[in-house]
PDB file of C-alpha atoms in Angstrom:
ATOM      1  CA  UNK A  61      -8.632  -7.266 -11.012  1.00 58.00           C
ATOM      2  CA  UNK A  62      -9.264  -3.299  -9.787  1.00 72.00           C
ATOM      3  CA  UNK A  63      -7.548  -2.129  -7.038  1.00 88.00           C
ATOM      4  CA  UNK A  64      -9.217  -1.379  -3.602  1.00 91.00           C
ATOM      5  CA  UNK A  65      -8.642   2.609  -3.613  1.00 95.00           C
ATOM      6  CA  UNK A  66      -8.563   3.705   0.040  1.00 96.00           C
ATOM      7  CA  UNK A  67     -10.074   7.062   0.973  1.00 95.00           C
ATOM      8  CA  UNK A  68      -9.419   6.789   5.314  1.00 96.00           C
ATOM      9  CA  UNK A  69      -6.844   8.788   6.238  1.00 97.00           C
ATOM     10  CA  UNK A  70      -6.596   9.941   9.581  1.00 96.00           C
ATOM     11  CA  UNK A  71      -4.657  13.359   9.705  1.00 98.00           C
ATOM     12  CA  UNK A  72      -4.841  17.009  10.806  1.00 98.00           C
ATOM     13  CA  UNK A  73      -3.533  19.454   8.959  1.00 98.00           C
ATOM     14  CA  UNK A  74      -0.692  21.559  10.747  1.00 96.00           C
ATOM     15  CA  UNK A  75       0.401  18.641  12.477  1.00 98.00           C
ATOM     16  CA  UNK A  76       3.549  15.964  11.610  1.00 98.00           C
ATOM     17  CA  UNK A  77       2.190  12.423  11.977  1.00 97.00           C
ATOM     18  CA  UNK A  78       4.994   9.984  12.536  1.00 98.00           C
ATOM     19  CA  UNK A  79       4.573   7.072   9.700  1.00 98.00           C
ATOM     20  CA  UNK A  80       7.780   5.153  10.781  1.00 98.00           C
ATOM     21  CA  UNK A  81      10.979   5.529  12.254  1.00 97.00           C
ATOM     22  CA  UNK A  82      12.529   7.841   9.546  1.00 98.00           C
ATOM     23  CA  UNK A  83       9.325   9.380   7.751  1.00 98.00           C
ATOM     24  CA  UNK A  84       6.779  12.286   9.000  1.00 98.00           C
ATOM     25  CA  UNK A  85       4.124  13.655   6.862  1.00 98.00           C
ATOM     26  CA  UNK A  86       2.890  17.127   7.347  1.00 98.00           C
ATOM     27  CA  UNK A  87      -0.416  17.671   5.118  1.00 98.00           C
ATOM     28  CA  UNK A  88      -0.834  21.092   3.513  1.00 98.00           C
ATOM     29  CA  UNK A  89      -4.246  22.409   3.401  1.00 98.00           C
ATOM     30  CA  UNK A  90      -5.193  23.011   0.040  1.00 98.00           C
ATOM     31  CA  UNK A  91      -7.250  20.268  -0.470  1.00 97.00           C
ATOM     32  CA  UNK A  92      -9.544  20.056  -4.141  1.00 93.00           C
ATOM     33  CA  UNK A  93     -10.605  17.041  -6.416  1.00 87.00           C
ATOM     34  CA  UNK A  94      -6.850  16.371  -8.079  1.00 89.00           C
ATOM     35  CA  UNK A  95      -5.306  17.019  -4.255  1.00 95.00           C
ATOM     36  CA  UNK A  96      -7.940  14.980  -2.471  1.00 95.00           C
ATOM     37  CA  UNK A  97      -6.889  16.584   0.978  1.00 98.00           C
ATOM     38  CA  UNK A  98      -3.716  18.652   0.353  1.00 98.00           C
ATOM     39  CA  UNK A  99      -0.516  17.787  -0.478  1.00 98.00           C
ATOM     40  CA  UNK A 100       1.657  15.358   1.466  1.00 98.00           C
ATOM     41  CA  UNK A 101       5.026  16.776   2.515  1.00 98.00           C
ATOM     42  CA  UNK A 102       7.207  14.196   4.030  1.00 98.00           C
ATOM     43  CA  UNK A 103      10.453  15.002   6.758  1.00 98.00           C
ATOM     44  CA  UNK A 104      12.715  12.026   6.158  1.00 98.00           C
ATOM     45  CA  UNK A 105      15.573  11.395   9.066  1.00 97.00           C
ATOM     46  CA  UNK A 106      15.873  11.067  13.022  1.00 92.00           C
ATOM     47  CA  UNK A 107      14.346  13.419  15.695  1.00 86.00           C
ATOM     48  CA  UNK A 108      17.525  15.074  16.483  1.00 88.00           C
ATOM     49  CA  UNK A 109      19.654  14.880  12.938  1.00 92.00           C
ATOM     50  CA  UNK A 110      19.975  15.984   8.965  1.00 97.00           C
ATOM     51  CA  UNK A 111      16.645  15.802   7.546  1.00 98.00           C
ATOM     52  CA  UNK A 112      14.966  15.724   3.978  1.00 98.00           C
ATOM     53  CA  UNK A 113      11.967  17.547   3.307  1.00 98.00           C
ATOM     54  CA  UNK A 114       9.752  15.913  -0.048  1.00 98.00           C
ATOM     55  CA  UNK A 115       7.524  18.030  -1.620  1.00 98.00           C
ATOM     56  CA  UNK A 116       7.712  20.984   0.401  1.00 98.00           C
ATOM     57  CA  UNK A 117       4.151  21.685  -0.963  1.00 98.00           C
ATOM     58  CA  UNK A 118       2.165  24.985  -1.474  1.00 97.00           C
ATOM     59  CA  UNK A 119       3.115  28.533  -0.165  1.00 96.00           C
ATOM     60  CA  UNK A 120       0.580  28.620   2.651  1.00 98.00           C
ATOM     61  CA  UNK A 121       1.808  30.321   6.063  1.00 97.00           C
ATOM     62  CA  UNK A 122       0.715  27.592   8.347  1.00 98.00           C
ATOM     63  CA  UNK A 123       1.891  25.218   6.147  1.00 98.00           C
ATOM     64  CA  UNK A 124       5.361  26.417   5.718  1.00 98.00           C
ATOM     65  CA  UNK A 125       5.159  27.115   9.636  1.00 98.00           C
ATOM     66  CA  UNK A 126       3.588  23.709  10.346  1.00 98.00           C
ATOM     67  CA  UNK A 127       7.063  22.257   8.674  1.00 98.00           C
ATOM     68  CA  UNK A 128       9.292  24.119  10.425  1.00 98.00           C
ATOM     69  CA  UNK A 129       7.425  23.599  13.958  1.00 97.00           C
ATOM     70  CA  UNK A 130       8.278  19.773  12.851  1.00 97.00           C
ATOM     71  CA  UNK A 131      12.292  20.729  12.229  1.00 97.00           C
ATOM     72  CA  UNK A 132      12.849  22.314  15.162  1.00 95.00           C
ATOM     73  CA  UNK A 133      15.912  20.738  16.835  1.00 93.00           C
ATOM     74  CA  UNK A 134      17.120  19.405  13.179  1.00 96.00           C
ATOM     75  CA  UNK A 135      19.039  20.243  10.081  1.00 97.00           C
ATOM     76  CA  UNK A 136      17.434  20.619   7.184  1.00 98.00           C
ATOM     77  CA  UNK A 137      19.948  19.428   4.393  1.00 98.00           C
ATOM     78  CA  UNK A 138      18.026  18.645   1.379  1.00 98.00           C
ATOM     79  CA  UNK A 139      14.558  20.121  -0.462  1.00 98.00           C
ATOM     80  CA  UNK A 140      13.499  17.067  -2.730  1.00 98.00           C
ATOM     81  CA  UNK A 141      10.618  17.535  -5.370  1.00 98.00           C
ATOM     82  CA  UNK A 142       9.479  14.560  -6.606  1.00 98.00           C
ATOM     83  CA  UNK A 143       7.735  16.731 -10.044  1.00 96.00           C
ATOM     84  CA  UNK A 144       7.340  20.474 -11.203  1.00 94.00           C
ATOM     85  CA  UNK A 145       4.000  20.766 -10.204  1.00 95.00           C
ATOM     86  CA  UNK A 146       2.446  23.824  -8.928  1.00 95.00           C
ATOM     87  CA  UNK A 147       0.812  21.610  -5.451  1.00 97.00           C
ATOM     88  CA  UNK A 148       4.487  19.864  -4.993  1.00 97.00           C
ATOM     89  CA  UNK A 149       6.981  23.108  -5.300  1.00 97.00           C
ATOM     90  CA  UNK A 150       6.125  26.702  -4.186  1.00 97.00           C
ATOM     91  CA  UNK A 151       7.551  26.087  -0.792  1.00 98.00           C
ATOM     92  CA  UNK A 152      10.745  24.905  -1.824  1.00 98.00           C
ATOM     93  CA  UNK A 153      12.145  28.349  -2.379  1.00 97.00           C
ATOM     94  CA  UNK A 154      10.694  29.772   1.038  1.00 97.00           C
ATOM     95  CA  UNK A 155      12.180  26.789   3.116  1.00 98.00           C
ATOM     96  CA  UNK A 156      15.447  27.161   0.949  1.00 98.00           C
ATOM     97  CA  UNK A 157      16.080  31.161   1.669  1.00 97.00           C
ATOM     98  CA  UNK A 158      15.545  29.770   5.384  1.00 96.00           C
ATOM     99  CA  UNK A 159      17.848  27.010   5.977  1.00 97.00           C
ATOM    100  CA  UNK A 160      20.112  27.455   2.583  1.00 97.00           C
ATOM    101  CA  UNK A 161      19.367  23.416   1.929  1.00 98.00           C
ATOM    102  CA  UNK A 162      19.783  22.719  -1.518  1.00 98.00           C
ATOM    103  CA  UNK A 163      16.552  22.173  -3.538  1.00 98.00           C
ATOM    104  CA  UNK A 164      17.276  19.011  -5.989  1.00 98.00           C
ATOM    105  CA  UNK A 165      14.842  17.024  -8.919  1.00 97.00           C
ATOM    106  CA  UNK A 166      15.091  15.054 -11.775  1.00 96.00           C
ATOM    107  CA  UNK A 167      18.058  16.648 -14.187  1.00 92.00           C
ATOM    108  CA  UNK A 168      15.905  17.229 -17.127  1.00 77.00           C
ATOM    109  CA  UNK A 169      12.765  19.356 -17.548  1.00 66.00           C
ATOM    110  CA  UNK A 170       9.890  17.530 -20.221  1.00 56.00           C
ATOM    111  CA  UNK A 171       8.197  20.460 -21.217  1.00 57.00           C
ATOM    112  CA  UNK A 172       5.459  22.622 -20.425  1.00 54.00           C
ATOM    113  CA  UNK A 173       2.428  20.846 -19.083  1.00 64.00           C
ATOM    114  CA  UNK A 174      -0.667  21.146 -17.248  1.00 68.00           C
ATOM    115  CA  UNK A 175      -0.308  22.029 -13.315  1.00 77.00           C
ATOM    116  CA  UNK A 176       3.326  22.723 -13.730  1.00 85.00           C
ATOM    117  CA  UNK A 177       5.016  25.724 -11.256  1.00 87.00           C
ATOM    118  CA  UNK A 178       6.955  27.953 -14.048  1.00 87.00           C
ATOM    119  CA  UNK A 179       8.647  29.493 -11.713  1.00 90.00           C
ATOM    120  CA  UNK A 180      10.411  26.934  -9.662  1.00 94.00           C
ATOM    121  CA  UNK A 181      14.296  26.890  -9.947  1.00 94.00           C
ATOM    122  CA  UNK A 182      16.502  23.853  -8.561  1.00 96.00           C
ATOM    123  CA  UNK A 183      20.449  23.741  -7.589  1.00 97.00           C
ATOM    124  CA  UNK A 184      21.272  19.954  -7.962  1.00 97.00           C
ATOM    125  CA  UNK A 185      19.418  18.013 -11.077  1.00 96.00           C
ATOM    126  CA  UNK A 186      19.363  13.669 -10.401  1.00 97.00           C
ATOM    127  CA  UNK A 187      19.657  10.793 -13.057  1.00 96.00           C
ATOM    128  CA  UNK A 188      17.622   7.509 -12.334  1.00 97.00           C
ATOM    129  CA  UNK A 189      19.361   5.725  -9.326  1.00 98.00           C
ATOM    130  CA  UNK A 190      21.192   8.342  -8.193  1.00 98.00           C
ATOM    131  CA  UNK A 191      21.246   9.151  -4.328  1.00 98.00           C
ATOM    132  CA  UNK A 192      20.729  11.802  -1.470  1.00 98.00           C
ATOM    133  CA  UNK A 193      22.472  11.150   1.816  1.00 97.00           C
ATOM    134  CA  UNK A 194      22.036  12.650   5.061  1.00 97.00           C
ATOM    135  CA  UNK A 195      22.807  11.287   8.812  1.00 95.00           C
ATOM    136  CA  UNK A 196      20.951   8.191   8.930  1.00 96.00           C
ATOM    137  CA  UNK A 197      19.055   7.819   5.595  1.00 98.00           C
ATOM    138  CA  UNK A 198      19.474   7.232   2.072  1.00 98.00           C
ATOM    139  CA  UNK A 199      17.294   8.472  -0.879  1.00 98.00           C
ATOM    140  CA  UNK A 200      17.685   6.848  -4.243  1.00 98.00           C
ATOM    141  CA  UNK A 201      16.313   8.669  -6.645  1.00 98.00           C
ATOM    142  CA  UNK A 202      14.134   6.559  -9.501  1.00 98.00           C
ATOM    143  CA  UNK A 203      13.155   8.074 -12.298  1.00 97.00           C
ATOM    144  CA  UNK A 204       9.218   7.240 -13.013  1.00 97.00           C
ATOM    145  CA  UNK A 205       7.473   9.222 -16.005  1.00 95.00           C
ATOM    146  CA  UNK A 206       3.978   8.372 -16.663  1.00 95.00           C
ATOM    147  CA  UNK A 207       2.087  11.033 -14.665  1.00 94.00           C
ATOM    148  CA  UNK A 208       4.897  13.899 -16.069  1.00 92.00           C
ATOM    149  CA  UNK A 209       7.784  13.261 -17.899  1.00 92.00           C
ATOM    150  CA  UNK A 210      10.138  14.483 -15.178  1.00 93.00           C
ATOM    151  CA  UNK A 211       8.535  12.377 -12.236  1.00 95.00           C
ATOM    152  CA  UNK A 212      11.054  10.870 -10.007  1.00 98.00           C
ATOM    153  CA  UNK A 213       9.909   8.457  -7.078  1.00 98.00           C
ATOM    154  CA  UNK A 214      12.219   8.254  -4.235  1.00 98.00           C
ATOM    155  CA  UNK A 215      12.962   4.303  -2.132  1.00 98.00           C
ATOM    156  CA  UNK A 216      14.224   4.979   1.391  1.00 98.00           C
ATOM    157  CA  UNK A 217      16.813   2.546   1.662  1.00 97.00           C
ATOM    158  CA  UNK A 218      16.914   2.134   5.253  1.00 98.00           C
ATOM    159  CA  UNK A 219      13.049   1.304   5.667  1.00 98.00           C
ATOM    160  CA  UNK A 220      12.513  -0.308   2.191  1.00 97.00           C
ATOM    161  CA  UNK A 221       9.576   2.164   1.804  1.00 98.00           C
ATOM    162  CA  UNK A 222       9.333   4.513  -1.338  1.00 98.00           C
ATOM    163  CA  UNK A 223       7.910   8.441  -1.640  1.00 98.00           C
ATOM    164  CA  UNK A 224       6.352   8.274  -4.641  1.00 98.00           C
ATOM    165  CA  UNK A 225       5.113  11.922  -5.782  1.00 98.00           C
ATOM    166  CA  UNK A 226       1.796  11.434  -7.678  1.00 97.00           C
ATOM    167  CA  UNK A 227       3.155   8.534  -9.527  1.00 98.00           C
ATOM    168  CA  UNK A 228       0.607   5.956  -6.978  1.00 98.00           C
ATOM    169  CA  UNK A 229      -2.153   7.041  -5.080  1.00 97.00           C
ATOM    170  CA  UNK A 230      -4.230   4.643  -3.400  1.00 97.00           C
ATOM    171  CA  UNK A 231      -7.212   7.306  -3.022  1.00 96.00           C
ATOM    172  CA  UNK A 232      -7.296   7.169  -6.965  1.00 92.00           C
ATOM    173  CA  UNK A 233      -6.026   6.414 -10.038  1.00 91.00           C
ATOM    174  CA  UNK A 234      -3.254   9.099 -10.946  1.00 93.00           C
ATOM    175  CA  UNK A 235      -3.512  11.635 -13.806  1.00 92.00           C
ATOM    176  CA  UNK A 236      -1.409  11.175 -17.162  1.00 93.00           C
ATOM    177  CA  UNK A 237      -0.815  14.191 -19.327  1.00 89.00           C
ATOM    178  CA  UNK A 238       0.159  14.184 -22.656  1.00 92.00           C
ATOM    179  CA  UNK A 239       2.644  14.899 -24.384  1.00 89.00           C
ATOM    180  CA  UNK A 240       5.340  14.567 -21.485  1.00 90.00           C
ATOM    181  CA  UNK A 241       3.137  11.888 -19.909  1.00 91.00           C
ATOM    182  CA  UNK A 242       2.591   9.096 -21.560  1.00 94.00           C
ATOM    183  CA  UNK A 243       0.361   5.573 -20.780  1.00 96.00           C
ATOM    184  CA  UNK A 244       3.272   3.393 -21.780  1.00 96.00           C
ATOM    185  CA  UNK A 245       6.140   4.727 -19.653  1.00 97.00           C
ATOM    186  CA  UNK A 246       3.274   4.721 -16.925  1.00 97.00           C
ATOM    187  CA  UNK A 247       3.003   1.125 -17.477  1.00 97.00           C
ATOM    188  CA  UNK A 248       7.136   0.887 -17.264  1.00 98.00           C
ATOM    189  CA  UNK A 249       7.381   2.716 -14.457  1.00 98.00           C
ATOM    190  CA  UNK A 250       4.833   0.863 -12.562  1.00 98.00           C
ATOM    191  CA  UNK A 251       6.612  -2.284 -12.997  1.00 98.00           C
ATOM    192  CA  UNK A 252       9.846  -0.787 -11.856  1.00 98.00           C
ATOM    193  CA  UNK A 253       8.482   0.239  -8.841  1.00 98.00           C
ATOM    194  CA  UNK A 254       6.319  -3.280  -8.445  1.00 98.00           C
ATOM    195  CA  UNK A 255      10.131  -4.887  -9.090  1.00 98.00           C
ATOM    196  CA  UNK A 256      11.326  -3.286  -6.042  1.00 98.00           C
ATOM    197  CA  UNK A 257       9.035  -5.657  -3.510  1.00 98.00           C
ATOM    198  CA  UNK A 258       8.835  -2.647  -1.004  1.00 98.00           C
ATOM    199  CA  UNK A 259       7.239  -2.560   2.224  1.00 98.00           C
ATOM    200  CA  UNK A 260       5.103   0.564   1.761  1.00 98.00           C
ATOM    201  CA  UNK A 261       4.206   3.381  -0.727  1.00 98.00           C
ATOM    202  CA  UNK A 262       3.998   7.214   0.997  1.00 98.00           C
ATOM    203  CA  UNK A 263       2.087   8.931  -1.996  1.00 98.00           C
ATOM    204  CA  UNK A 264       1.828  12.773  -2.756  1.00 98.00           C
ATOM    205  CA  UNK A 265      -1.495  12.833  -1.869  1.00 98.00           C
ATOM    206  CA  UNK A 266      -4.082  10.809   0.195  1.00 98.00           C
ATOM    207  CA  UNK A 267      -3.048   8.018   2.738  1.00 98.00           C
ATOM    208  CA  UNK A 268      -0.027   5.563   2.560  1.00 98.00           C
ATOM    209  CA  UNK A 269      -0.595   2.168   0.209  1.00 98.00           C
ATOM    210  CA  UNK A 270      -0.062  -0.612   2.430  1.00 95.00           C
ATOM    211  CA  UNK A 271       0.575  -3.663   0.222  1.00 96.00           C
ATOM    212  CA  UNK A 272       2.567  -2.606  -2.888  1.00 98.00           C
ATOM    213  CA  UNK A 273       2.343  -6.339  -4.313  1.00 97.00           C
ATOM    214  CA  UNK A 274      -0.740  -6.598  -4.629  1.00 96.00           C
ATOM    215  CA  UNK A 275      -1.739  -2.864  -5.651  1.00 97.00           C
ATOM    216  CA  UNK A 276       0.696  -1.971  -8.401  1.00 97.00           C
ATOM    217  CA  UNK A 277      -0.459  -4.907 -10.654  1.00 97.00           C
ATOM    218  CA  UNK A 278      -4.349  -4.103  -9.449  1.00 96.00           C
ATOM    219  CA  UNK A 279      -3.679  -0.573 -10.279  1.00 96.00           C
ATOM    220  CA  UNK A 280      -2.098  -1.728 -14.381  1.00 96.00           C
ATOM    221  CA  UNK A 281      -4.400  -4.177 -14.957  1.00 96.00           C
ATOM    222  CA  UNK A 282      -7.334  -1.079 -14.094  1.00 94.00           C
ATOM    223  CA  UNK A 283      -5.385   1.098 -16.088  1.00 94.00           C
ATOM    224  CA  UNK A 284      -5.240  -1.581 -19.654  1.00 95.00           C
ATOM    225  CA  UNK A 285      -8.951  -2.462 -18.487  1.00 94.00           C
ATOM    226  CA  UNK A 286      -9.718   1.176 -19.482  1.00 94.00           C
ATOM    227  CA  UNK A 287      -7.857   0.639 -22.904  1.00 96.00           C
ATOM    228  CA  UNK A 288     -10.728  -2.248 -23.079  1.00 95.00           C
ATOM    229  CA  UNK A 289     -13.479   0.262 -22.232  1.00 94.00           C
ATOM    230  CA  UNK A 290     -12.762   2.499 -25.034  1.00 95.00           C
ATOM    231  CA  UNK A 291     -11.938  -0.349 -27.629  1.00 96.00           C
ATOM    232  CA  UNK A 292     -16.059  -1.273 -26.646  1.00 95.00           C
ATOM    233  CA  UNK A 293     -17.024   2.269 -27.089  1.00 93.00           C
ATOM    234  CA  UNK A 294     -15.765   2.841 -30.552  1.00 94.00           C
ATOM    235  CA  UNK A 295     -17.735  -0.635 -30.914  1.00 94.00           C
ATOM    236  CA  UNK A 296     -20.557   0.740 -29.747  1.00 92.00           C
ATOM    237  CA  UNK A 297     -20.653   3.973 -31.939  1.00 91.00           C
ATOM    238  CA  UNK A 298     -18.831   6.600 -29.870  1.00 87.00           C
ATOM    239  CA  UNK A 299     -15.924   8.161 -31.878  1.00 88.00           C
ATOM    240  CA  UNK A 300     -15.414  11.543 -30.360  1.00 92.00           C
ATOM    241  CA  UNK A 301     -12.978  12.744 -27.386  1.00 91.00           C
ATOM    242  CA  UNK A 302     -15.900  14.008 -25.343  1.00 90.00           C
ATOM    243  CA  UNK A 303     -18.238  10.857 -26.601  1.00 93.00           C
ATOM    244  CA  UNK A 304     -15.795   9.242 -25.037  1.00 93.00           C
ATOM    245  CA  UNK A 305     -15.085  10.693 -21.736  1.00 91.00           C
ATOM    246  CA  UNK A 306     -18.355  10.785 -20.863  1.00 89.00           C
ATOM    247  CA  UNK A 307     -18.988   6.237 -21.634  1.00 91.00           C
ATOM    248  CA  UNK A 308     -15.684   5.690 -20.375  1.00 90.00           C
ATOM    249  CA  UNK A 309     -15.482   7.910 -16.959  1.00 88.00           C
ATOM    250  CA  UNK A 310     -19.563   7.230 -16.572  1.00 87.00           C
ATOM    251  CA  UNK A 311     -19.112   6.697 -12.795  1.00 83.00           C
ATOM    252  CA  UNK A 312     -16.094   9.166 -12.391  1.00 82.00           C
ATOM    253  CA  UNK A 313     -17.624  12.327 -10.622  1.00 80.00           C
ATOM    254  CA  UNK A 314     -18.367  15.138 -13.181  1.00 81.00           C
ATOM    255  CA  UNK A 315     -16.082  17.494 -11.510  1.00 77.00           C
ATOM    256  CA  UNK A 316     -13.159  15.285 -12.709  1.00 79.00           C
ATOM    257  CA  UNK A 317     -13.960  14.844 -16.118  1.00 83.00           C
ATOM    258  CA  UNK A 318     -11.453  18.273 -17.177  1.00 82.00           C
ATOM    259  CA  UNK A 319      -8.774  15.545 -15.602  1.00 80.00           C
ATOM    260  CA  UNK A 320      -9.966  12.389 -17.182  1.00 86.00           C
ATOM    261  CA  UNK A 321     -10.091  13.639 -20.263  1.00 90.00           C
ATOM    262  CA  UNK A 322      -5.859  14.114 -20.177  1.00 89.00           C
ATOM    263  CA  UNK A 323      -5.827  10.461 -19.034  1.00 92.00           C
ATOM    264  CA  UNK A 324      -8.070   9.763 -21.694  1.00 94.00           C
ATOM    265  CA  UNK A 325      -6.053  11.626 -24.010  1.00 95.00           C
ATOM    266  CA  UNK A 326      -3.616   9.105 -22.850  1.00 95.00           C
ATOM    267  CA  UNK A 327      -4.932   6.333 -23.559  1.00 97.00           C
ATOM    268  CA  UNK A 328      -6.125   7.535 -27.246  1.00 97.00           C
ATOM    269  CA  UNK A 329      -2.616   7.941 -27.783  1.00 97.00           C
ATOM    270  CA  UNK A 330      -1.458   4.629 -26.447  1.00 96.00           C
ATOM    271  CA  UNK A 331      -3.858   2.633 -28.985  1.00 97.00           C
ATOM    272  CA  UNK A 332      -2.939   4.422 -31.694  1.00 97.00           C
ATOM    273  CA  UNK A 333       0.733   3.727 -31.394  1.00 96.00           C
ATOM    274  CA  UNK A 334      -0.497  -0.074 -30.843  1.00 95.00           C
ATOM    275  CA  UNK A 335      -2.264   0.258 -34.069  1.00 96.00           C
ATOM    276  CA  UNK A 336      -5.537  -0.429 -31.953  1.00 96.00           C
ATOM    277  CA  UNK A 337      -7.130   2.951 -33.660  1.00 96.00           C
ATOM    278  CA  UNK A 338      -7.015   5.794 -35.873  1.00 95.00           C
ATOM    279  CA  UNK A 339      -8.088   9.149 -35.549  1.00 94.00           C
ATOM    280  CA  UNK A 340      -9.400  10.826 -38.712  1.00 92.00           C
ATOM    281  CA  UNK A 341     -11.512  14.102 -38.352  1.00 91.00           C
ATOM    282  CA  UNK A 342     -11.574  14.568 -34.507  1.00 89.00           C
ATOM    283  CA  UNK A 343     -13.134  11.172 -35.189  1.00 93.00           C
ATOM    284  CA  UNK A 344     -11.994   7.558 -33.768  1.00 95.00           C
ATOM    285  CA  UNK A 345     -12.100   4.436 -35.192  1.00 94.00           C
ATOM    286  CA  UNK A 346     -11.127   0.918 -35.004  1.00 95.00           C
ATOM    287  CA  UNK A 347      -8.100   0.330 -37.291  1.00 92.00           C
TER     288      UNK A 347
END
C-alpha cells in the first residue's frame, strides 16, 4: 500500500490563507527540493485574540512582514518551533525582539545534525503532552522523533487537527537523519500520531494531508517496503552505501539523492539492529 503524495497546493506567498477557524498558514519563500515551496508558518487563534505563531520560518523581510501584516489587530503570545532546523527557526528571534512572546520547543536538544540552526535560543523547553494556552486554543505538545530527535508535533485541541513540523508531508516522504533520527522511533511516532484519529495534518512544508487514517499507515507500510527494497538489493549483489542509493532511490530525482542517502542511512541502521544485515568493510551483507 504507498501513499498518494499530493503535490497541489494552491498558495501565494506573502499572503495568510485561512485553513479553518483557528489556523492560517503564511508560506515563506524559500522554496528548494527538501522545502518543496517554502516553509509553512502557521498563526493559530481568532481574528481579534492571543495568537500562536509555528515555525516562524526563515529570516526573509517579506516573510517576517507577510506575518505580521497577518497579526495585525492580535497578540502574539507564543513562538512555537516544532524542530531546530535552519528552514523552521531564524524568525523566531526577529518576531520575539518584536512582540516579547516567548519562543518555546521540545526541552531537550539531540545533538548536532544536518540542517540544524546553531544559533537558535528558546525561553520555555516542553515534555511530551505538555500544553500551550492562549484565548481560545490549546496546543499539546507531542513529542515525535524520527525525522530529528527533538521533533515535537503539535494537536490543536479545539479543531482535532495537528501541526506536524516535518514529521508528515504529504508532498513526500520525510527525511530521517542519523544519529538523532532514527527509522524506529519514526515508526513509533507515526503510530502515535495515527492513534490520535485526527481530522487533518497541517505539515511544515507542502499542502495539508486530508485523511490521516488512511495516510499514516500508507506512509509506514512505504517506509518498511523500502527496508524490502534494500533486503533485494544486497540479494542482488549491491553491498555499498552509494550501490545502494542509487537501486533503491532509482526513480527519486537525482537532485535528492544527498537526502536519500541520510534516509538510507536510516534504514541501514534499522536492519542491522534487527539483525537483518551486517556491515563489514563499507560493505553490506545479509546476516
Amino acid at each position: 500500500m504507498a501513499p498518494k503524495f499530493n503535490k497541489e497546493m494552491a498558495f501565494t506567498y506573502g499572503v495568510a490563507d485561512q485553513l479553518s477557524p483557528l489556523v492560517r498558514r503564511v508560506v515563506a519563500n524559500n522554496p528548494s527540493a527538501y522545502t518543496f515551496h517554502g516553509t509553512n508558518s502557521y498563526l493559530v487563534g481568532e481574528p481579534d485574540g492571543e495568537v500562536a505563531l509555528i515555525d516562524p520560518g526563515p529570516d526573509l523581510v517579506g516573510h517576517v512582514e507577510a506575518l505580521e501584516r497577518a497579526m495585525d489587530g492580535q497578540e502574539l503570545t507564543a513562538i512555537i518551533v516544532t524542530h531546530r532546523h535552519i528552514d523552521h527557526t531564524p524568525a523566531a528571534k526577529i518576531l520575539q525582539d518584536r512582540s516579547g512572546a516567548p519562543i518555546f520547543t521540545f526541552e531537550e536538544q539531540a545533538g548536532a545534525s544536518f540542517g540544524e540552526d546553531s544559533s537558535f535560543h528558546y525561553d520555555i523547553g516542553l515534555k511530551d503532552k505538555e500544553v500551550v494556552r492562549g484565548n481560545g486554543w490549546t496546543l499539546r505538545g507531542l513529542h515525535t522523533p524520527g525525522h530529528c530527535g527533538d521533533h515535537l508535533c503539535f494537536a490543536l485541541e479545539e479543531e482535532n487537527l495537528c501541526l506536524v513540523g516535518d514529521h508528515v508531508m504529504a508532498w513526500a516522504s520525510s527525511i530521517i537523519i542519523p544519529p538523532e533520527g532514527r527509522l524506529e522511533d519514526y515508526f513509533t511516532s507515526l503510530d502515535y500520531i495515527c492513534d490520535l484519529n485526527l481530522d487533518a495534518l497541517f505539515p511544515g512544508h507542502g499542502p495539508v494531508v486530508e485523511d490521516p487514517a488512511t495516510f499514516l499507515p500508507a506512509l509506514k507500510a512505504h517506509r518498511l517496503g523500502r527496508n524490502d527494497q534494500i533486503i533485494r538489493a544486497l540479494k542482488s549483489g549491491r553491498s555499498t552505501k552509494s550501490q545502494l542509493v542509487a537501486l533503491v532511490y532509482a526513480a527519486t530525482p537525482k537532485a535528492l539523492h544527498a537526502a536519500a542517502a541520510y534516509t538510507l542511512e536510516a534504514h541501514l541502521i534499522y536492519l542491522q539492529e534487527q539483525k537483518a544485515i551486517a556491515l563489514d568493510d563499507g560493505h553490506y551483507r545479509l546476516c
